[in-house]
Coordinates of N, CA, C and O in Angstrom, one line a residue:
X859 N -78.9 -63.1 -54.6 CA -80.4 -64.0 -54.9 C -81.3 -63.1 -54.0 O -80.8 -63.0 -52.8
X860 N -82.4 -62.8 -54.5 CA -83.6 -62.1 -53.8 C -84.8 -62.8 -54.2 O -84.9 -63.3 -55.2
X861 N -85.6 -62.8 -53.0 CA -86.8 -63.4 -53.2 C -88.3 -62.3 -53.1 O -88.1 -61.5 -52.2
X862 N -89.0 -62.4 -53.8 CA -90.4 -61.6 -53.9 C -91.6 -62.3 -54.1 O -91.5 -63.3 -54.9
X863 N -92.6 -62.1 -53.3 CA -93.9 -62.9 -53.3 C -95.0 -61.9 -53.6 O -95.0 -60.5 -52.8
X864 N -95.9 -62.2 -54.4 CA -96.9 -61.2 -55.0 C -98.2 -62.0 -54.8 O -98.2 -63.5 -55.0
X865 N -99.3 -61.4 -54.6 CA -100.7 -61.9 -54.5 C -101.6 -61.5 -55.7 O -101.4 -60.5 -56.1
X866 N -102.1 -62.4 -56.5 CA -103.1 -62.1 -57.4 C -104.2 -63.0 -57.2 O -104.5 -63.9 -56.7
X867 N -105.7 -62.3 -57.6 CA -106.8 -62.7 -56.9 C -107.6 -63.4 -58.4 O -108.5 -64.1 -58.2
X868 N -107.2 -63.0 -59.6 CA -107.7 -63.4 -60.8 C -106.7 -63.7 -61.9 O -105.6 -63.3 -61.7
X869 N -107.4 -64.4 -63.0 CA -106.1 -64.7 -64.1 C -105.8 -63.3 -64.8 O -104.7 -63.1 -65.0
X870 N -106.8 -62.3 -64.8 CA -106.5 -61.1 -65.3 C -105.3 -60.3 -64.6 O -104.4 -59.8 -65.1
X871 N -105.5 -60.5 -63.4 CA -104.3 -60.0 -62.3 C -102.9 -60.7 -62.6 O -101.8 -60.3 -62.7
X872 N -103.1 -61.9 -62.8 CA -101.8 -62.5 -63.0 C -101.1 -62.3 -64.5 O -99.7 -62.0 -64.5
X873 N -102.2 -61.9 -65.4 CA -101.5 -61.6 -66.8 C -100.9 -60.0 -66.5 O -100.1 -60.0 -67.3
X874 N -101.8 -59.1 -65.8 CA -101.1 -57.9 -65.5 C -99.7 -57.9 -64.9 O -98.9 -57.1 -65.3
X875 N -99.6 -58.7 -64.0 CA -98.2 -58.7 -63.2 C -97.2 -59.3 -64.3 O -96.2 -58.9 -64.5
X876 N -97.5 -60.4 -65.0 CA -96.7 -60.7 -66.0 C -96.3 -59.8 -67.1 O -95.2 -59.5 -67.6
X877 N -97.2 -58.9 -67.4 CA -97.2 -57.8 -68.1 C -96.0 -56.7 -67.7 O -95.4 -56.2 -68.7
X878 N -96.2 -56.4 -66.3 CA -95.3 -55.4 -66.1 C -93.9 -56.0 -65.9 O -93.0 -55.4 -66.0
X879 N -93.7 -57.4 -65.7 CA -92.3 -58.0 -65.7 C -91.8 -58.0 -67.0 O -90.5 -57.7 -67.1
X880 N -92.5 -58.0 -68.0 CA -91.9 -58.0 -69.3 C -91.4 -56.8 -69.6 O -90.5 -56.7 -70.3
X881 N -91.9 -55.6 -69.0 CA -91.2 -54.4 -69.2 C -89.9 -54.2 -68.7 O -88.9 -53.5 -69.0
X882 N -89.5 -55.3 -68.0 CA -87.9 -55.2 -67.3 C -87.2 -56.2 -68.3 O -86.3 -56.5 -67.8
X883 N -87.9 -57.0 -69.1 CA -87.1 -58.0 -69.8 C -86.3 -57.6 -71.0 O -86.7 -56.4 -71.6
X884 N -85.3 -58.4 -71.2 CA -84.7 -58.1 -72.8 C -84.2 -59.5 -73.3 O -84.2 -60.5 -72.5
X885 N -83.8 -59.2 -74.5 CA -83.2 -60.8 -75.2 C -82.2 -61.2 -74.3 O -81.4 -60.7 -73.7
X886 N -82.2 -62.7 -74.2 CA -81.3 -63.2 -73.2 C -81.6 -63.6 -72.1 O -81.1 -64.4 -71.2
X887 N -82.9 -63.1 -71.7 CA -83.2 -63.4 -70.2 C -84.1 -64.7 -70.0 O -84.8 -65.3 -71.2
X888 N -83.8 -65.6 -69.3 CA -84.6 -66.9 -68.8 C -85.3 -66.8 -67.8 O -84.9 -66.5 -66.6
X889 N -86.6 -67.3 -67.8 CA -87.7 -67.4 -66.9 C -88.0 -68.9 -66.7 O -88.3 -69.6 -67.8
X890 N -87.9 -69.4 -65.5 CA -88.4 -70.8 -65.2 C -89.5 -70.8 -64.5 O -89.6 -70.2 -63.4
X891 N -90.7 -71.3 -64.9 CA -91.9 -71.4 -64.2 C -92.2 -72.8 -63.6 O -91.9 -74.0 -64.2
X892 N -92.7 -72.8 -62.4 CA -93.1 -73.9 -61.6 C -94.4 -74.0 -61.2 O -94.8 -72.6 -61.0
X893 N -95.0 -75.0 -60.5 CA -96.4 -75.0 -60.1 C -97.3 -76.1 -60.6 O -96.9 -76.4 -61.7
X894 N -98.0 -76.4 -59.7 CA -98.9 -77.6 -60.3 C -99.9 -77.4 -61.5 O -100.0 -76.3 -61.9
X895 N -100.2 -78.5 -62.1 CA -101.1 -78.4 -63.1 C -102.3 -77.5 -62.8 O -102.8 -77.6 -61.8
X896 N -102.6 -76.4 -63.5 CA -103.6 -75.4 -63.2 C -103.1 -74.3 -62.4 O -104.1 -73.5 -62.2
X897 N -102.0 -74.2 -61.9 CA -101.6 -73.0 -61.4 C -101.5 -71.8 -62.0 O -101.5 -70.6 -61.6
X898 N -101.5 -71.9 -63.3 CA -101.3 -70.7 -64.3 C -100.2 -70.2 -65.0 O -99.9 -69.2 -65.2
X899 N -99.3 -71.2 -65.3 CA -98.1 -70.9 -65.8 C -98.3 -70.4 -67.4 O -97.8 -69.4 -67.9
X900 N -99.3 -71.0 -68.1 CA -99.5 -70.7 -69.3 C -100.2 -69.4 -69.6 O -99.8 -68.5 -70.4
X901 N -101.1 -69.2 -68.5 CA -101.8 -67.7 -68.3 C -100.8 -66.6 -68.1 O -100.8 -65.7 -68.7
X902 N -99.8 -67.1 -67.2 CA -98.7 -66.2 -67.1 C -98.1 -65.8 -68.3 O -97.8 -64.6 -68.5
X903 N -97.7 -66.6 -69.0 CA -96.8 -66.5 -70.1 C -97.7 -65.6 -71.3 O -97.1 -65.0 -72.0
X904 N -99.0 -66.1 -71.3 CA -99.7 -65.2 -72.3 C -99.7 -63.5 -72.0 O -99.7 -62.7 -72.8
X905 N -99.8 -63.3 -70.6 CA -99.6 -61.9 -70.1 C -98.2 -61.5 -70.6 O -98.2 -60.1 -71.1
X906 N -97.3 -62.1 -70.4 CA -95.9 -61.6 -70.9 C -95.7 -61.6 -72.1 O -95.1 -60.7 -72.7
X907 N -96.2 -62.4 -73.1 CA -96.3 -62.3 -74.6 C -97.0 -61.1 -75.0 O -96.4 -60.4 -75.8
X908 N -98.0 -60.8 -74.5 CA -98.9 -59.8 -74.9 C -98.1 -58.4 -74.6 O -98.0 -57.5 -75.7
X909 N -97.3 -58.3 -73.4 CA -96.6 -57.0 -73.2 C -95.3 -57.0 -74.1 O -94.7 -55.9 -74.4
X910 N -94.8 -58.2 -74.2 CA -93.7 -58.3 -75.0 C -93.9 -57.8 -76.6 O -93.1 -57.5 -77.4
X911 N -95.1 -58.0 -77.0 CA -95.8 -57.7 -78.4 C -95.2 -58.7 -79.3 O -94.9 -58.5 -80.6
X912 N -95.4 -60.1 -79.0 CA -95.1 -61.3 -79.8 C -96.5 -61.6 -80.4 O -97.5 -61.3 -80.0
X913 N -96.1 -62.5 -81.2 CA -97.6 -63.2 -82.1 C -98.4 -63.8 -81.2 O -98.0 -64.6 -80.3
X914 N -99.7 -63.6 -81.3 CA -100.8 -64.2 -80.5 C -100.7 -65.6 -80.5 O -100.1 -66.3 -81.7
X915 N -101.7 -66.3 -79.8 CA -101.7 -67.8 -79.8 C -100.9 -68.6 -78.9 O -100.5 -69.4 -79.1
X916 N -100.6 -67.9 -77.8 CA -99.6 -68.7 -76.6 C -100.6 -69.7 -76.0 O -101.7 -69.5 -75.5
X917 N -100.3 -71.1 -76.0 CA -100.9 -72.0 -75.6 C -99.9 -73.0 -74.9 O -98.3 -72.7 -75.4
X918 N -100.3 -73.8 -74.1 CA -98.9 -74.6 -73.7 C -98.5 -75.6 -74.6 O -99.0 -76.1 -75.4
X919 N -97.2 -75.5 -74.7 CA -96.2 -76.3 -75.7 C -96.0 -77.6 -75.2 O -94.9 -78.5 -75.7
X920 N -97.0 -78.4 -74.5 CA -97.0 -79.9 -73.9 C -96.5 -80.6 -75.0 O -95.5 -81.7 -74.8
X921 N -97.2 -80.7 -76.2 CA -96.9 -81.9 -77.1 C -95.9 -81.5 -78.1 O -95.3 -82.5 -78.7
X922 N -95.4 -80.4 -78.2 CA -94.4 -79.9 -79.4 C -92.9 -79.6 -78.7 O -92.1 -79.5 -79.2
X923 N -93.1 -79.2 -77.1 CA -92.0 -79.0 -76.4 C -91.6 -77.4 -76.5 O -91.4 -77.0 -75.5
X924 N -91.6 -76.9 -77.8 CA -91.0 -75.7 -78.0 C -92.0 -74.9 -78.9 O -92.3 -75.4 -80.2
X925 N -92.5 -73.6 -78.6 CA -93.0 -72.9 -79.4 C -92.5 -71.4 -79.5 O -91.9 -71.1 -78.4
X926 N -92.1 -70.8 -80.8 CA -91.3 -69.7 -81.0 C -92.5 -68.7 -81.2 O -93.4 -68.9 -82.4
X927 N -92.7 -67.8 -80.6 CA -93.5 -66.4 -80.9 C -92.7 -65.1 -81.2 O -92.0 -64.6 -80.4
X928 N -92.8 -65.0 -82.7 CA -92.1 -63.8 -83.1 C -92.4 -62.6 -82.6 O -93.7 -62.4 -82.4
X929 N -91.5 -61.5 -82.6 CA -92.0 -60.3 -82.1 C -92.6 -59.7 -83.3 O -92.3 -60.0 -84.4
X930 N -93.9 -59.1 -83.2 CA -94.7 -58.3 -84.2 C -94.3 -57.0 -84.7 O -94.3 -56.0 -83.7
X931 N -93.5 -56.6 -86.0 CA -93.1 -55.3 -86.1 C -93.9 -54.2 -85.9 O -93.6 -53.2 -85.5
X932 N -95.1 -54.4 -86.1 CA -96.2 -53.2 -86.1 C -97.2 -53.6 -85.0 O -98.3 -53.1 -84.9
X933 N -96.6 -54.2 -83.8 CA -97.3 -54.7 -82.5 C -97.2 -53.4 -81.5 O -96.6 -52.3 -81.7
X934 N -97.3 -54.1 -80.3 CA -97.1 -53.2 -79.2 C -95.8 -52.8 -78.8 O -95.6 -51.8 -77.8
X935 N -94.9 -53.7 -79.0 CA -93.5 -53.3 -78.7 C -92.3 -53.7 -79.9 O -91.6 -54.7 -79.7
X936 N -92.7 -53.0 -81.0 CA -91.8 -53.2 -82.4 C -90.2 -53.2 -81.9 O -89.8 -52.4 -81.1
X937 N -89.5 -54.1 -82.5 CA -88.2 -54.3 -82.2 C -87.8 -55.2 -80.9 O -86.5 -55.0 -80.5
X938 N -88.7 -55.7 -80.1 CA -88.6 -56.3 -78.9 C -88.0 -57.9 -79.1 O -88.0 -58.3 -80.3
X939 N -87.9 -58.5 -78.1 CA -87.3 -59.8 -78.5 C -88.7 -60.7 -78.8 O -89.7 -60.5 -78.5
X940 N -88.0 -61.8 -79.3 CA -89.1 -63.1 -79.5 C -89.4 -63.8 -78.1 O -88.6 -63.4 -77.2
X941 N -90.3 -64.3 -78.1 CA -90.6 -65.4 -76.9 C -90.5 -66.8 -77.3 O -91.3 -67.2 -78.2
X942 N -89.5 -67.4 -76.6 CA -89.6 -69.0 -76.7 C -90.3 -69.8 -75.6 O -89.8 -69.3 -74.4
X943 N -91.1 -70.6 -75.7 CA -91.8 -70.9 -74.7 C -91.7 -72.5 -74.8 O -92.1 -73.2 -75.9
X944 N -91.2 -73.1 -73.8 CA -90.7 -74.4 -73.8 C -91.7 -75.4 -72.4 O -92.0 -74.7 -71.3
X945 N -92.1 -76.2 -72.8 CA -92.6 -77.2 -71.8 C -91.5 -78.5 -71.5 O -91.3 -79.2 -72.4
X946 N -90.8 -78.5 -70.3 CA -89.7 -79.5 -70.1 C -90.1 -80.6 -69.1 O -89.4 -81.3 -68.9
X947 N -91.4 -80.7 -69.2 CA -92.3 -81.7 -68.4 C -91.9 -83.1 -68.9 O -91.2 -84.1 -68.0
X948 N -91.5 -83.2 -70.1 CA -91.1 -84.8 -70.6 C -89.6 -84.7 -70.7 O -89.1 -85.9 -71.3
X949 N -89.0 -83.7 -70.4 CA -87.3 -83.8 -70.6 C -86.7 -84.1 -69.3 O -86.9 -83.1 -68.2
X950 N -86.1 -85.0 -69.0 CA -85.5 -85.5 -67.6 C -84.3 -84.8 -67.2 O -84.0 -85.0 -66.1
X951 N -83.5 -84.5 -68.2 CA -82.1 -84.2 -67.9 C -81.7 -82.8 -68.6 O -82.4 -82.5 -69.7
X952 N -80.7 -82.2 -68.2 CA -80.0 -81.1 -68.9 C -79.8 -81.3 -70.2 O -79.7 -80.5 -71.2
X953 N -79.1 -82.7 -70.5 CA -78.9 -83.2 -71.8 C -80.0 -83.2 -72.8 O -79.6 -82.8 -74.1
X954 N -81.1 -83.6 -72.3 CA -82.2 -83.6 -73.3 C -82.6 -82.0 -73.6 O -83.0 -81.9 -74.8
X955 N -82.4 -81.1 -72.6 CA -82.5 -79.8 -72.9 C -81.8 -79.3 -74.0 O -82.2 -78.6 -75.2
X956 N -80.4 -79.8 -74.0 CA -79.4 -79.4 -74.8 C -80.0 -79.8 -76.3 O -79.6 -79.3 -77.4
X957 N -80.6 -81.0 -76.2 CA -80.9 -81.5 -77.7 C -82.0 -80.8 -78.6 O -82.0 -81.1 -79.6
X958 N -82.8 -79.8 -77.6 CA -83.6 -79.0 -78.3 C -83.0 -77.8 -78.8 O -83.9 -76.7 -79.3
X959 N -81.8 -77.5 -78.5 CA -81.0 -76.3 -79.2 C -81.5 -74.8 -78.9 O -81.6 -74.0 -79.6
X960 N -81.8 -74.7 -77.5 CA -82.2 -73.5 -77.0 C -81.0 -72.4 -77.2 O -81.5 -71.2 -77.2
X961 N -80.1 -72.9 -77.1 CA -78.8 -71.8 -77.2 C -78.8 -71.0 -78.5 O -78.4 -70.0 -78.5
X962 N -79.5 -71.5 -79.8 CA -79.6 -70.8 -80.6 C -80.5 -69.9 -80.8 O -80.6 -68.9 -81.7
X963 N -81.6 -69.6 -79.7 CA -82.2 -68.6 -79.7 C -82.4 -67.7 -78.5 O -82.9 -66.7 -78.4
X964 N -81.5 -68.2 -77.6 CA -81.1 -67.5 -76.6 C -81.2 -65.9 -76.5 O -81.4 -65.1 -75.9
X965 N -79.9 -65.7 -77.4 CA -79.5 -64.3 -77.4 C -80.6 -63.4 -78.2 O -80.6 -61.9 -77.9
X966 N -81.4 -63.8 -78.8 CA -82.4 -63.1 -79.3 C -84.0 -62.9 -79.0 O -84.8 -62.4 -79.3
X967 N -84.1 -63.9 -77.8 CA -85.4 -64.1 -77.2 C -85.4 -63.9 -75.8 O -84.4 -64.1 -75.1
X968 N -86.7 -63.9 -75.3 CA -86.8 -64.0 -73.9 C -87.3 -65.5 -73.7 O -88.2 -65.9 -74.5
X969 N -86.7 -66.2 -73.1 CA -87.0 -67.9 -73.0 C -87.8 -68.1 -71.6 O -87.3 -68.0 -70.5
X970 N -88.8 -68.8 -71.8 CA -89.7 -69.2 -70.7 C -90.0 -70.5 -70.8 O -90.3 -71.2 -71.7
X971 N -89.5 -71.3 -69.7 CA -89.4 -72.8 -69.3 C -90.3 -73.4 -68.4 O -90.1 -73.0 -67.2
X972 N -91.4 -73.8 -68.7 CA -92.3 -74.4 -67.7 C -91.6 -75.8 -67.2 O -91.1 -76.6 -68.2
X973 N -92.0 -76.1 -65.9 CA -91.2 -77.3 -65.6 C -89.9 -77.4 -65.6 O -89.2 -78.6 -65.9
X974 N -89.0 -76.2 -65.5 CA -87.6 -76.2 -66.0 C -86.9 -76.3 -64.7 O -85.6 -76.4 -64.8
X975 N -87.4 -76.6 -63.4 CA -86.5 -76.4 -62.3 C -85.3 -77.8 -62.3 O -86.0 -78.9 -62.6
X976 N -84.3 -77.7 -62.2 CA -83.0 -78.6 -62.3 C -83.0 -79.2 -63.8 O -82.4 -80.3 -63.7
X977 N -83.4 -78.5 -64.7 CA -83.2 -78.8 -66.0 C -82.3 -77.7 -66.9 O -81.6 -78.2 -67.7
X978 N -82.9 -76.5 -66.7 CA -82.3 -75.6 -67.5 C -81.4 -74.4 -67.2 O -81.1 -73.3 -67.6
X979 N -81.3 -74.5 -65.8 CA -80.3 -73.3 -65.0 C -79.0 -73.4 -65.6 O -78.5 -72.1 -65.6
X980 N -78.4 -74.2 -66.6 CA -77.2 -74.3 -67.1 C -77.2 -73.2 -68.1 O -76.1 -72.9 -68.8
X981 N -78.3 -72.9 -68.9 CA -78.4 -72.2 -70.0 C -78.0 -70.7 -69.8 O -77.8 -70.1 -70.9
X982 N -78.1 -70.0 -68.6 CA -77.9 -68.7 -68.3 C -77.2 -68.4 -67.1 O -77.5 -69.2 -66.1
X983 N -76.2 -67.3 -67.1 CA -76.0 -67.3 -65.7 C -76.8 -66.6 -64.9 O -76.7 -66.5 -63.5
X984 N -77.9 -65.8 -65.3 CA -78.7 -65.3 -64.5 C -80.2 -65.8 -65.1 O -80.5 -66.2 -66.2
X985 N -81.2 -65.9 -63.9 CA -82.4 -66.4 -64.3 C -83.5 -65.8 -63.4 O -83.1 -65.3 -62.2
X986 N -84.7 -65.7 -63.6 CA -85.8 -65.6 -62.9 C -86.5 -67.0 -62.6 O -87.0 -67.6 -63.6
X987 N -86.9 -67.3 -61.2 CA -87.6 -68.6 -61.2 C -88.9 -68.2 -60.5 O -88.8 -67.3 -59.3
X988 N -90.1 -68.4 -61.2 CA -91.1 -68.0 -60.6 C -92.2 -69.1 -60.3 O -92.5 -70.0 -61.2
X989 N -92.7 -69.3 -59.1 CA -93.4 -70.4 -58.7 C -95.0 -70.0 -58.4 O -95.0 -69.0 -57.8
X990 N -95.9 -70.4 -59.1 CA -97.2 -70.1 -59.1 C -98.1 -71.0 -58.1 O -98.0 -72.1 -58.5
X991 N -98.5 -70.4 -57.0 CA -99.0 -71.5 -56.0 C -100.6 -71.0 -55.9 O -101.0 -69.9 -55.5
X992 N -101.4 -72.0 -56.0 CA -102.8 -72.0 -56.0 C -103.2 -71.8 -54.4 O -102.7 -72.6 -53.6
X993 N -104.2 -70.8 -54.0 CA -104.7 -70.7 -52.7 C -105.3 -71.9 -52.3 O -105.3 -72.4 -51.0
X994 N -106.3 -72.3 -53.2 CA -107.1 -73.6 -53.1 C -106.8 -74.6 -54.2 O -106.4 -73.9 -55.2
X995 N -107.4 -75.7 -54.2 CA -107.2 -76.5 -55.3 C -108.0 -77.6 -55.3 O -108.3 -78.3 -54.1
X996 N -108.2 -78.3 -56.4 CA -108.7 -79.8 -56.3 C -107.7 -80.8 -56.6 O -107.3 -80.9 -57.9
X997 N -107.2 -81.3 -55.7 CA -106.0 -82.1 -55.8 C -106.4 -83.4 -56.8 O -105.7 -83.8 -57.7
X998 N -107.5 -84.0 -56.7 CA -108.0 -84.9 -57.4 C -108.0 -84.5 -58.8 O -107.7 -85.3 -59.6
X999 N -108.6 -83.2 -59.3 CA -108.7 -82.9 -60.6 C -107.1 -82.7 -61.1 O -107.1 -83.0 -62.4
X1000 N -106.4 -82.0 -60.4 CA -104.9 -81.9 -60.9 C -104.4 -83.3 -61.2 O -103.9 -83.5 -62.1
X1001 N -104.6 -84.4 -60.1 CA -104.1 -85.7 -60.6 C -104.6 -86.1 -61.6 O -103.8 -86.8 -62.5
X1002 N -105.8 -86.3 -61.7 CA -106.5 -86.6 -63.0 C -106.1 -86.1 -64.3 O -105.7 -86.9 -65.3
X1003 N -105.8 -84.6 -64.4 CA -105.2 -84.2 -65.6 C -103.9 -84.8 -65.8 O -103.5 -84.8 -67.0
X1004 N -103.1 -84.7 -65.0 CA -101.7 -85.1 -64.9 C -101.7 -86.6 -65.6 O -101.1 -87.1 -66.4
X1005 N -102.5 -87.5 -65.0 CA -102.7 -88.8 -65.5 C -102.9 -89.0 -66.8 O -102.6 -89.7 -67.8
X1006 N -104.1 -88.1 -67.2 CA -104.6 -88.2 -68.7 C -103.6 -87.7 -69.6 O -103.3 -88.2 -70.7
X1007 N -102.7 -86.7 -69.3 CA -101.6 -86.3 -70.1 C -100.6 -87.2 -70.1 O -100.1 -87.6 -71.4
X1008 N -100.1 -88.0 -69.2 CA -99.3 -89.0 -69.2 C -99.8 -90.3 -70.1 O -98.8 -90.7 -71.1
X1009 N -101.0 -90.5 -70.0 CA -101.7 -91.6 -70.8 C -101.5 -91.2 -72.3 O -101.2 -92.1 -73.0
X1010 N -102.0 -90.2 -72.5 CA -101.8 -89.7 -74.1 C -100.3 -89.8 -74.8 O -100.4 -90.2 -75.6
X1011 N -99.4 -89.3 -74.0 CA -97.9 -89.6 -74.2 C -97.7 -91.3 -74.4 O -97.1 -91.7 -75.4
X1012 N -98.0 -92.0 -73.5 CA -97.7 -93.3 -73.5 C -98.4 -94.2 -74.6 O -98.0 -94.8 -75.2
X1013 N -99.6 -93.7 -75.0 CA -100.6 -94.4 -76.0 C -100.2 -94.0 -77.3 O -100.4 -94.5 -78.3
X1014 N -99.7 -92.8 -77.5 CA -99.3 -92.1 -78.7 C -100.6 -91.5 -79.5 O -100.5 -91.1 -80.5
X1015 N -101.6 -91.7 -78.7 CA -102.8 -91.1 -79.4 C -102.9 -89.5 -79.1 O -104.3 -89.4 -78.5
X1016 N -102.3 -88.8 -79.5 CA -102.2 -87.3 -79.4 C -103.1 -86.6 -80.5 O -102.9 -87.0 -81.7
X1017 N -103.9 -85.9 -80.1 CA -104.7 -85.1 -81.1 C -104.1 -83.8 -81.2 O -104.4 -82.9 -80.5
X1018 N -103.1 -83.3 -82.1 CA -102.4 -82.1 -82.2 C -103.1 -80.9 -82.8 O -102.9 -79.8 -82.6
X1019 N -104.3 -81.5 -83.3 CA -105.4 -80.1 -83.8 C -106.1 -79.6 -82.8 O -106.5 -78.7 -82.9
X1020 N -106.1 -80.2 -81.4 CA -106.7 -79.7 -80.3 C -105.9 -78.9 -79.7 O -104.8 -79.0 -79.5
X1021 N -106.7 -77.8 -79.0 CA -105.9 -76.8 -78.3 C -105.8 -77.1 -76.8 O -106.2 -76.5 -76.0
X1022 N -105.4 -78.6 -76.6 CA -105.2 -79.0 -75.3 C -104.3 -78.1 -74.5 O -103.2 -77.6 -74.7
X1023 N -104.8 -77.8 -73.2 CA -104.1 -77.0 -72.3 C -104.3 -77.3 -70.8 O -105.4 -77.0 -70.1
X1024 N -103.6 -78.5 -70.4 CA -103.7 -78.8 -68.9 C -103.6 -77.9 -67.8 O -103.8 -78.1 -66.8
X1025 N -103.2 -76.8 -68.4 CA -102.9 -75.7 -67.4 C -103.8 -74.5 -67.5 O -103.5 -73.1 -67.3
X1026 N -104.9 -74.8 -68.0 CA -106.0 -74.0 -67.9 C -106.3 -73.2 -66.5 O -106.5 -73.7 -65.6
X1027 N -106.4 -71.7 -66.6 CA -106.4 -70.9 -65.4 C -107.8 -70.7 -64.9 O -108.8 -70.7 -65.8
X1028 N -108.2 -70.5 -63.8 CA -109.5 -69.8 -63.4 C -109.0 -68.6 -62.4 O -107.8 -68.2 -62.5
X1029 N -110.1 -68.1 -61.9 CA -109.7 -66.8 -60.9 C -109.6 -67.3 -59.5 O -110.1 -66.4 -58.6
X1030 N -109.0 -68.4 -59.0 CA -108.5 -68.6 -57.8 C -107.3 -67.7 -57.6 O -106.7 -67.3 -58.4
X1031 N -107.4 -67.2 -56.2 CA -105.9 -66.4 -55.8 C -104.9 -67.4 -55.8 O -104.8 -68.4 -55.8
X1032 N -103.8 -66.5 -56.3 CA -102.5 -67.1 -56.2 C -101.5 -66.4 -55.4 O -101.6 -65.2 -55.5
X1033 N -100.5 -67.1 -55.1 CA -99.2 -66.3 -54.5 C -98.1 -66.6 -55.7 O -97.9 -67.8 -56.6
X1034 N -97.4 -65.7 -56.1 CA -96.5 -65.6 -57.3 C -95.0 -65.6 -56.5 O -94.9 -64.3 -56.1
X1035 N -94.2 -66.4 -56.3 CA -93.0 -66.2 -55.8 C -92.1 -66.2 -56.8 O -91.5 -67.0 -57.5
X1036 N -91.3 -65.0 -56.7 CA -90.2 -64.7 -57.8 C -88.7 -64.7 -56.9 O -88.7 -64.2 -56.0
X1037 N -87.7 -65.7 -57.7 CA -86.6 -65.8 -57.1 C -85.6 -65.1 -58.1 O -85.6 -65.8 -59.3
X1038 N -84.7 -64.1 -57.9 CA -84.0 -63.6 -59.0 C -82.5 -64.0 -58.6 O -82.0 -63.7 -57.6
X1039 N -81.9 -64.5 -59.6 CA -80.8 -65.3 -59.5 C -79.8 -64.8 -60.5 O -80.1 -64.6 -61.6
X1040 N -78.6 -64.2 -60.1 CA -77.4 -64.0 -61.0 C -77.5 -62.0 -61.1 O -78.2 -61.7 -60.7
X1041 N -76.2 -61.8 -61.6 CA -75.8 -60.6 -61.7 C -77.0 -59.7 -62.6 O -77.0 -58.5 -62.3
X1042 N -77.5 -60.3 -63.7 CA -78.5 -59.5 -64.4 C -79.7 -58.9 -63.5 O -80.0 -57.7 -63.7
X1043 N -79.9 -59.5 -62.3 CA -81.0 -58.8 -61.4 C -80.6 -57.9 -60.3 O -81.6 -57.6 -59.4
X1044 N -79.4 -57.9 -60.1 CA -79.0 -57.2 -58.8 C -79.4 -55.7 -59.0 O -79.1 -54.9 -60.0
X1045 N -80.1 -55.2 -57.8 CA -80.7 -53.9 -57.9 C -81.9 -53.7 -58.5 O -82.4 -52.4 -58.4
X1046 N -82.5 -54.6 -59.3 CA -83.8 -54.5 -59.7 C -85.0 -54.6 -58.7 O -85.0 -55.5 -57.9
X1047 N -85.7 -53.5 -58.9 CA -86.8 -53.3 -57.7 C -87.9 -54.1 -58.3 O -88.8 -53.4 -59.4
X1048 N -88.2 -55.3 -58.0 CA -89.6 -55.9 -58.4 C -91.0 -55.5 -57.8 O -92.0 -56.0 -58.1
X1049 N -90.9 -54.5 -56.8 CA -92.3 -54.3 -56.1 C -93.0 -53.3 -57.2 O -94.2 -53.3 -56.8
X1050 N -92.5 -53.0 -58.4 CA -93.4 -52.4 -59.3 C -94.5 -53.5 -59.9 O -95.3 -53.0 -60.6
X1051 N -94.1 -54.7 -59.7 CA -95.0 -55.5 -60.5 C -96.4 -55.7 -60.1 O -97.3 -56.3 -60.7
X1052 N -96.7 -55.8 -58.7 CA -98.1 -55.7 -58.2 C -98.1 -55.7 -56.7 O -97.4 -55.2 -56.2
X1053 N -98.9 -56.4 -56.4 CA -99.3 -56.5 -54.6 C -98.2 -57.3 -53.9 O -98.3 -58.4 -54.0
X1054 N -97.4 -56.8 -53.4 CA -96.3 -57.3 -52.8 C -96.6 -57.9 -51.3 O -97.4 -57.1 -50.6
X1055 N -96.3 -59.3 -51.0 CA -96.6 -59.8 -50.0 C -95.6 -59.9 -49.1 O -95.5 -59.8 -47.8
X1056 N -94.4 -60.1 -49.6 CA -93.1 -60.6 -48.9 C -91.9 -60.3 -49.7 O -91.8 -60.7 -51.0
X1057 N -90.8 -60.1 -49.2 CA -89.4 -60.0 -50.0 C -88.4 -60.4 -49.0 O -88.4 -60.0 -47.7
X1058 N -87.4 -60.8 -49.6 CA -86.2 -61.1 -48.6 C -84.9 -60.8 -49.9 O -85.0 -61.1 -50.9
X1059 N -84.0 -60.3 -49.3 CA -82.8 -59.8 -50.1 C -81.6 -60.7 -49.7 O -81.5 -61.2 -48.7

């Protein structure tokens, strides 16, 4: 297991770092994203998807749990893996993860799971755990967004036509902490991703 920390100052830099990471990825890879609401998890995934060459339109899968973005044959990375984007916020156990059958897409896709810590580690022998940490933030706004999301689920009053994204990013500085777990990542030099702050092997 190795840990790498990177700094980004804007949403564009966060997406650029994600795009560089995508160049190291292949079908079967599992990425677990964590961080508070507004930390930039979906923004990160957008940068990842752009570099992987998958269909555009990546938004938070909060209400549908899973979105599959297929590789575009005439895009920037023809023949590359699909992207499976999962929001595990409402899934409490590994058993509930199993119910959405991610195993059926793991071999042909890069799988990104938001809120996946302690839920999806059993899906693969190796994984990347990436925590996005805001340098500053409005705790009240974050709590309010989380409460509104919870209330929408509880009331059943969801507007699926709206492009709701509680993880809307801005240009605050971030620290991205990447933990590489398992044999897949042994010997991989992640320093190519961006501005390295710290690393431990």
